[in-house]
Short mmCIF file of C-alpha atoms in Angstrom, two decimals:
data_model
loop_
_atom_site.label_atom_id
_atom_site.label_comp_id
_atom_site.label_asym_id
_atom_site.label_seq_id
_atom_site.Cartn_x
_atom_site.Cartn_y
_atom_site.Cartn_z
CA MET A 1 115.66 111.90 94.10
CA ASP A 2 115.23 115.48 92.85
CA TYR A 3 113.12 118.11 94.60
CA CYS A 4 110.01 117.71 92.42
CA GLU A 5 110.06 113.93 92.71
CA ALA A 6 110.43 114.21 96.49
CA LEU A 7 107.39 116.51 96.68
CA ARG A 8 105.30 114.11 94.61
CA THR A 9 106.36 111.18 96.77
CA MET A 10 105.33 113.02 99.91
CA ASN A 11 101.96 113.81 98.34
CA TYR A 12 101.41 110.15 97.45
CA GLN A 13 102.22 109.12 101.01
CA ASP A 14 99.93 111.74 102.53
CA ILE A 15 97.02 110.74 100.29
CA TRP A 16 97.40 107.10 101.30
CA SER A 17 97.48 108.21 104.97
CA LYS A 18 94.32 110.24 104.45
CA LEU A 19 92.59 107.25 102.84
CA TYR A 20 93.26 105.13 105.92
CA TYR A 21 92.09 107.90 108.23
CA HIS A 22 88.74 108.42 106.51
CA LEU A 23 87.97 104.71 106.25
CA ALA A 24 88.98 104.09 109.87
CA ARG A 25 87.06 107.09 111.17
CA GLY A 26 83.97 105.98 109.27
CA LEU A 27 84.09 102.48 110.73
CA VAL A 28 84.79 103.44 114.34
CA GLY A 29 82.52 106.49 114.24
CA GLU A 30 79.57 104.51 112.86
CA TYR A 31 79.97 101.21 114.69
CA ALA A 32 82.14 101.94 117.78
CA LEU A 33 83.72 98.73 119.16
CA ASP A 34 82.22 96.55 116.42
CA GLY A 35 83.73 98.95 113.89
CA GLU A 36 87.12 98.72 115.55
CA ILE A 37 86.94 94.93 115.45
CA VAL A 38 86.31 95.07 111.69
CA LEU A 39 89.01 97.71 111.21
CA ARG A 40 91.61 95.58 112.96
CA LYS A 41 90.69 92.58 110.81
CA ALA A 42 90.89 94.71 107.66
CA ILE A 43 94.36 95.99 108.59
CA ARG A 44 95.55 92.43 109.17
CA ASP A 45 94.06 91.36 105.84
CA TYR A 46 95.82 94.27 104.15
CA GLY A 47 99.12 93.30 105.76
CA ILE A 48 98.70 89.68 104.69
CA ILE A 49 97.95 90.70 101.09
CA ARG A 50 101.09 92.84 100.98
CA GLY A 51 103.29 90.27 102.72
CA LYS A 52 102.21 87.39 100.49
CA ALA A 53 102.56 89.49 97.35
CA LEU A 54 106.10 90.49 98.30
CA ARG A 55 106.96 86.88 99.21
CA GLU A 56 105.76 85.67 95.81
CA LYS A 57 107.68 88.42 94.03
CA HIS A 58 110.88 87.54 95.89
CA CYS A 59 110.41 83.85 95.10
CA ARG A 60 110.07 84.65 91.39
CA ALA A 61 113.21 86.80 91.60
CA GLY A 62 115.19 84.04 93.30
CA LEU A 63 115.64 85.94 96.56
CA LYS A 64 115.92 84.12 99.87
CA LEU A 65 112.95 84.80 102.15
CA ASN A 66 114.73 86.41 105.07
CA LEU A 67 114.70 89.72 106.92
CA TYR A 68 117.57 91.26 105.01
CA ASN A 69 115.72 90.80 101.75
CA LEU A 70 112.34 91.75 103.21
CA PHE A 71 113.57 95.18 104.25
CA THR A 72 116.11 95.72 101.44
CA TYR A 73 113.80 94.80 98.55
CA TYR A 74 110.55 96.17 99.94
CA ASP A 75 107.30 96.79 98.04
CA LEU A 76 107.59 100.57 98.15
CA PRO A 77 110.33 103.22 97.83
CA ASN A 78 111.03 105.31 100.90
CA ASP A 79 109.38 108.63 101.71
CA PRO A 80 112.29 111.10 102.18
CA ARG A 81 110.73 112.52 105.37
CA PHE A 82 111.33 109.31 107.34
CA ARG A 83 114.23 109.42 109.77
CA ARG A 84 115.48 106.12 111.14
CA ASN A 85 118.19 104.81 113.40
CA LYS A 86 119.14 101.60 111.62
CA ILE A 87 120.74 99.49 114.32
CA SER A 88 121.04 96.11 112.65
CA LEU A 89 119.82 94.41 109.46
CA THR A 90 120.84 90.81 108.71
CA PRO A 91 119.04 87.76 107.34
CA GLN A 92 118.08 86.87 110.92
CA GLN A 93 117.23 90.19 112.52
CA ARG A 94 116.18 93.75 111.99
CA LEU A 95 116.59 96.24 114.80
CA SER A 96 115.64 99.83 114.09
CA GLU A 97 114.07 102.97 115.51
CA THR A 98 111.84 105.29 113.52
CA LEU A 99 112.49 108.80 114.78
CA VAL A 100 110.30 110.72 112.32
CA CYS A 101 107.26 109.16 110.60
CA PRO A 102 105.26 111.36 108.20
CA ILE A 103 102.29 108.98 108.50
CA ALA A 104 102.09 109.39 112.26
CA ASP A 105 102.68 113.14 111.90
CA LEU A 106 99.73 113.54 109.55
CA TRP A 107 97.40 111.32 111.59
CA SER A 108 98.26 113.28 114.73
CA GLN A 109 97.08 116.48 113.03
CA MET A 110 93.66 115.02 112.20
CA ASP A 111 90.73 114.75 114.58
CA GLY A 112 91.09 111.45 116.42
CA GLY A 113 93.76 110.37 113.98
CA LYS A 114 96.43 109.43 116.48
CA SER A 115 94.29 106.77 118.18
CA LEU A 116 93.18 105.41 114.79
CA GLY A 117 96.83 105.32 113.76
CA ARG A 118 97.69 103.36 116.88
CA ILE A 119 95.24 100.67 115.78
CA TYR A 120 97.05 100.47 112.45
CA CYS A 121 100.46 100.20 114.07
CA GLU A 122 99.31 97.45 116.42
CA GLU A 123 98.01 95.27 113.60
CA PHE A 124 99.78 95.92 110.30
CA HIS A 125 103.46 95.16 110.82
CA HIS A 126 102.92 91.82 112.54
CA ALA A 127 100.55 90.71 109.78
CA MET A 128 102.75 91.75 106.86
CA PHE A 129 106.09 90.57 108.18
CA GLN A 130 104.70 87.20 109.23
CA ALA A 131 102.86 86.75 105.93
CA TYR A 132 106.21 87.21 104.23
CA ALA A 133 108.17 85.07 106.72
CA PRO A 134 105.73 82.97 108.82
CA ARG A 135 108.38 82.12 111.43
CA ALA A 136 109.29 85.76 112.04
CA GLN A 137 108.98 87.09 115.57
CA VAL A 138 107.80 90.70 115.51
CA ASN A 139 108.14 93.06 118.46
CA LEU A 140 107.00 96.66 118.05
CA SER A 141 107.40 97.90 121.60
CA GLN A 142 107.06 101.65 121.01
CA THR A 143 105.26 103.68 118.34
CA LEU A 144 104.92 107.35 117.52
CA THR A 145 101.14 106.88 117.55
CA GLN A 146 101.26 106.01 121.27
CA ASP A 147 101.10 108.88 123.76
CA GLY A 148 104.40 109.14 125.59
CA ASP A 149 106.51 107.42 122.92
CA ASP A 150 108.99 109.53 120.98
CA HIS A 151 110.01 106.86 118.45
CA CYS A 152 109.00 103.48 117.04
CA ARG A 153 111.15 100.52 118.09
CA PHE A 154 111.20 97.50 115.79
CA SER A 155 112.80 94.22 116.85
CA VAL A 156 112.18 91.48 114.29
CA TYR A 157 113.82 88.05 114.36
CA LEU A 158 113.90 85.05 112.04
CA ARG A 159 115.75 82.23 113.74
CA PRO A 160 116.77 79.04 111.89
CA ALA A 161 116.14 77.03 115.08
CA ASN A 162 112.42 77.81 114.73
CA MET A 163 112.27 76.51 111.15
CA ASP A 164 112.26 73.09 109.52
CA GLU A 165 114.87 72.15 106.92
CA GLU A 166 112.76 73.22 103.95
CA GLU A 167 112.04 76.60 105.50
CA ARG A 168 115.72 77.13 106.27
CA ARG A 169 116.68 76.37 102.66
CA ALA A 170 114.10 78.88 101.43
CA SER A 171 115.34 81.56 103.82
CA PHE A 172 119.11 81.24 104.06
CA ALA A 173 121.88 80.49 101.58
CA GLU A 174 124.30 77.76 102.58
CA GLY A 175 126.79 79.24 104.98
CA ASP A 176 124.61 82.25 105.81
CA ASP A 177 125.31 83.77 109.17
CA ALA A 178 124.33 87.04 110.82
CA ASN A 179 126.41 89.09 108.36
CA LEU A 180 125.68 87.44 105.00
CA SER A 181 122.88 87.72 102.49
CA SER A 182 122.28 87.50 98.78
CA HIS A 183 122.48 90.82 96.95
CA ARG A 184 120.40 91.52 93.84
CA HIS A 185 121.24 94.68 91.98
CA ASP A 186 118.72 93.92 89.21
CA TYR A 187 115.68 93.77 91.51
CA LEU A 188 113.20 96.55 90.73
CA VAL A 189 111.32 98.21 93.57
CA PRO A 190 108.05 99.73 92.26
CA ASP A 191 108.15 103.42 91.43
CA HIS A 192 106.52 105.72 93.97
CA ARG A 193 103.34 106.37 92.04
CA SER A 194 102.45 102.81 91.11
CA GLY A 195 103.59 101.60 94.52
CA PHE A 196 101.30 103.94 96.42
CA GLY A 197 98.51 103.30 93.91
CA ALA A 198 98.72 99.59 94.68
CA LEU A 199 98.72 100.30 98.42
CA CYS A 200 95.59 102.44 98.12
CA ALA A 201 93.78 99.72 96.18
CA ARG A 202 94.83 96.97 98.60
CA LEU A 203 93.84 98.99 101.64
CA TYR A 204 90.48 99.96 100.18
CA TYR A 205 89.74 96.41 99.09
CA SER A 206 90.60 95.03 102.54
CA VAL A 207 88.47 97.55 104.43
CA PHE A 208 85.58 97.25 101.97
CA ASN A 209 85.59 93.45 102.08
CA ALA A 210 85.71 93.26 105.88
CA THR A 211 83.05 95.95 106.30
CA ARG A 212 80.64 94.44 103.80
CA GLY A 213 81.14 91.00 105.36
CA ARG A 214 80.20 92.24 108.84
CA PHE A 215 77.67 95.04 108.22
CA GLY A 216 76.27 94.29 104.77
CA GLN A 217 74.79 97.07 102.63
CA PRO A 218 74.58 99.62 105.49
CA GLY A 219 78.33 99.21 105.88
CA VAL A 220 78.84 99.76 102.16
CA GLU A 221 76.76 102.95 102.32
CA MET A 222 78.91 104.17 105.22
CA LEU A 223 82.05 103.51 103.17
CA LYS A 224 80.58 105.46 100.26
CA ARG A 225 80.19 108.48 102.53
CA ALA A 226 83.70 108.04 103.93
CA THR A 227 85.15 107.73 100.41
CA LYS A 228 83.36 110.89 99.29
CA GLU A 229 84.80 112.72 102.33
CA PHE A 230 88.22 111.40 101.32
CA ALA A 231 87.74 112.81 97.81
CA ASP A 232 86.81 116.22 99.23
CA ASP A 233 89.86 116.13 101.51
CA VAL A 234 92.21 115.17 98.66
CA PHE A 235 90.80 117.95 96.48
CA ALA A 236 91.48 120.54 99.20
CA PHE A 237 94.93 119.03 99.80
CA LEU A 238 95.91 119.14 96.12
CA ARG A 239 94.48 122.62 95.67
CA GLU A 240 96.68 123.86 98.51
CA LYS A 241 99.73 122.07 97.09
CA ALA A 242 99.15 123.52 93.61
CA SER A 243 98.69 127.02 95.01
CA SER A 244 101.89 126.80 97.06
CA LEU A 245 103.80 125.91 93.88
CA GLY A 246 102.14 128.62 91.79
CA GLN A 247 100.53 125.97 89.59
CA THR A 248 96.99 125.27 88.42
CA LEU A 249 95.05 122.39 89.90
CA ASP A 250 94.11 120.54 86.74
CA ALA A 251 94.03 116.95 85.50
CA GLN A 252 97.78 116.98 84.87
CA PHE A 253 98.56 118.15 88.41
CA VAL A 254 96.32 115.40 89.79
CA ARG A 255 98.06 112.84 87.58
CA ASP A 256 101.45 113.99 88.85
CA ASN A 257 100.58 114.22 92.54
CA CYS A 258 97.85 111.66 93.29
CA PRO A 259 98.68 107.92 93.18
CA ILE A 260 95.26 107.09 91.71
CA ASP A 261 94.07 109.67 89.22
CA SER A 262 91.60 110.37 86.45
CA LEU A 263 89.77 107.57 84.66
CA GLU A 264 91.28 108.85 81.43
CA SER A 265 94.76 107.60 82.36
CA GLY A 266 93.74 103.94 82.40
CA GLN A 267 95.94 103.48 85.48
CA LEU A 268 93.14 101.99 87.57
CA ALA A 269 93.10 98.73 85.61
CA GLY A 270 96.58 97.79 86.77
CA VAL A 271 95.92 98.81 90.37
CA TRP A 272 92.87 96.57 90.81
CA GLU A 273 93.77 93.63 88.60
CA ASP A 274 94.67 91.36 91.54
CA PHE A 275 91.08 91.31 92.84
CA ALA A 276 88.32 89.18 91.34
CA ASP A 277 85.63 91.06 93.29
CA ARG A 278 84.97 94.27 91.37
CA GLU A 279 82.51 95.96 93.75
CA PRO A 280 85.20 97.74 95.82
CA GLU A 281 86.69 99.14 92.61
CA THR A 282 83.28 100.24 91.35
CA VAL A 283 82.49 102.08 94.59
CA PHE A 284 85.94 103.67 94.70
CA ILE A 285 85.61 104.93 91.14
CA SER A 286 82.16 106.41 91.74
CA GLN A 287 82.88 107.97 95.15
CA PHE A 288 86.52 109.04 94.74
CA VAL A 289 87.77 109.10 91.16
CA LYS A 290 84.67 110.62 89.56
CA VAL A 291 84.11 113.01 92.45
CA LEU A 292 87.72 114.23 92.32
CA ASP A 293 87.54 114.60 88.52
CA GLU A 294 84.37 116.71 88.82
CA LEU A 295 85.82 118.90 91.57
CA VAL A 296 88.96 119.56 89.55
CA ALA A 297 86.99 120.24 86.37
CA HIS A 298 84.89 122.89 88.09
#
């Protein structure tokens, strides 16, 4: 990854992190405990969507549904700012420590962001990993979004003894043990831009759907305000990034540095195509895409 690509990847990650923050702050700020209940459900729904989508993709590619493949052939390339202590990765277990997390770092810099990030950490990983491998046991005992913790500790297990014969055949090749797995050099991980674009759409859809289901139209109006605040934040963020590079904040800079950009690119169609319900997309276009386009144009 060259320097410019690394910078763009970091911008994509930070914009996704900001999207979560604004949606979460809107829910909890407007509805307190009831908002947190909806937020936690939305995060689980988001994790399930991602886990099932990755499971289906791996099935189509002929990959065994185990932990080695889950974490080797993930649904997103890595942000170069992450620092991890990778202790063990086999078909049956993944033990690792995250020492630096740019998502937690950004949330910690935002008002109330660390506690909102903790909610995400408590709900997302269990939901995604178990949607991918339903028999997985997920233990996240420490997180960087928890006061007093200086790393995240992941201990994830997928034990054949907890599975029936059909599940074992789907997860492990004959003769698999703790040190063996199937390698696929032709498997394509999504590029950073389309990967983060898909994550933004899936997160927004999940939060929108859960909020509308619990709070109806008042909840939708709250999300419109939160999405507009997100657009303003992204505009200020991209303006600062462009200035630091001695570049102009224009449509091309947005296209290069934001995972979901101008309507003119046509990129939105691919991001939202998995969802039959078009209202979340419509609201997102009106409150984020059009607002960001107008801010950049002026």
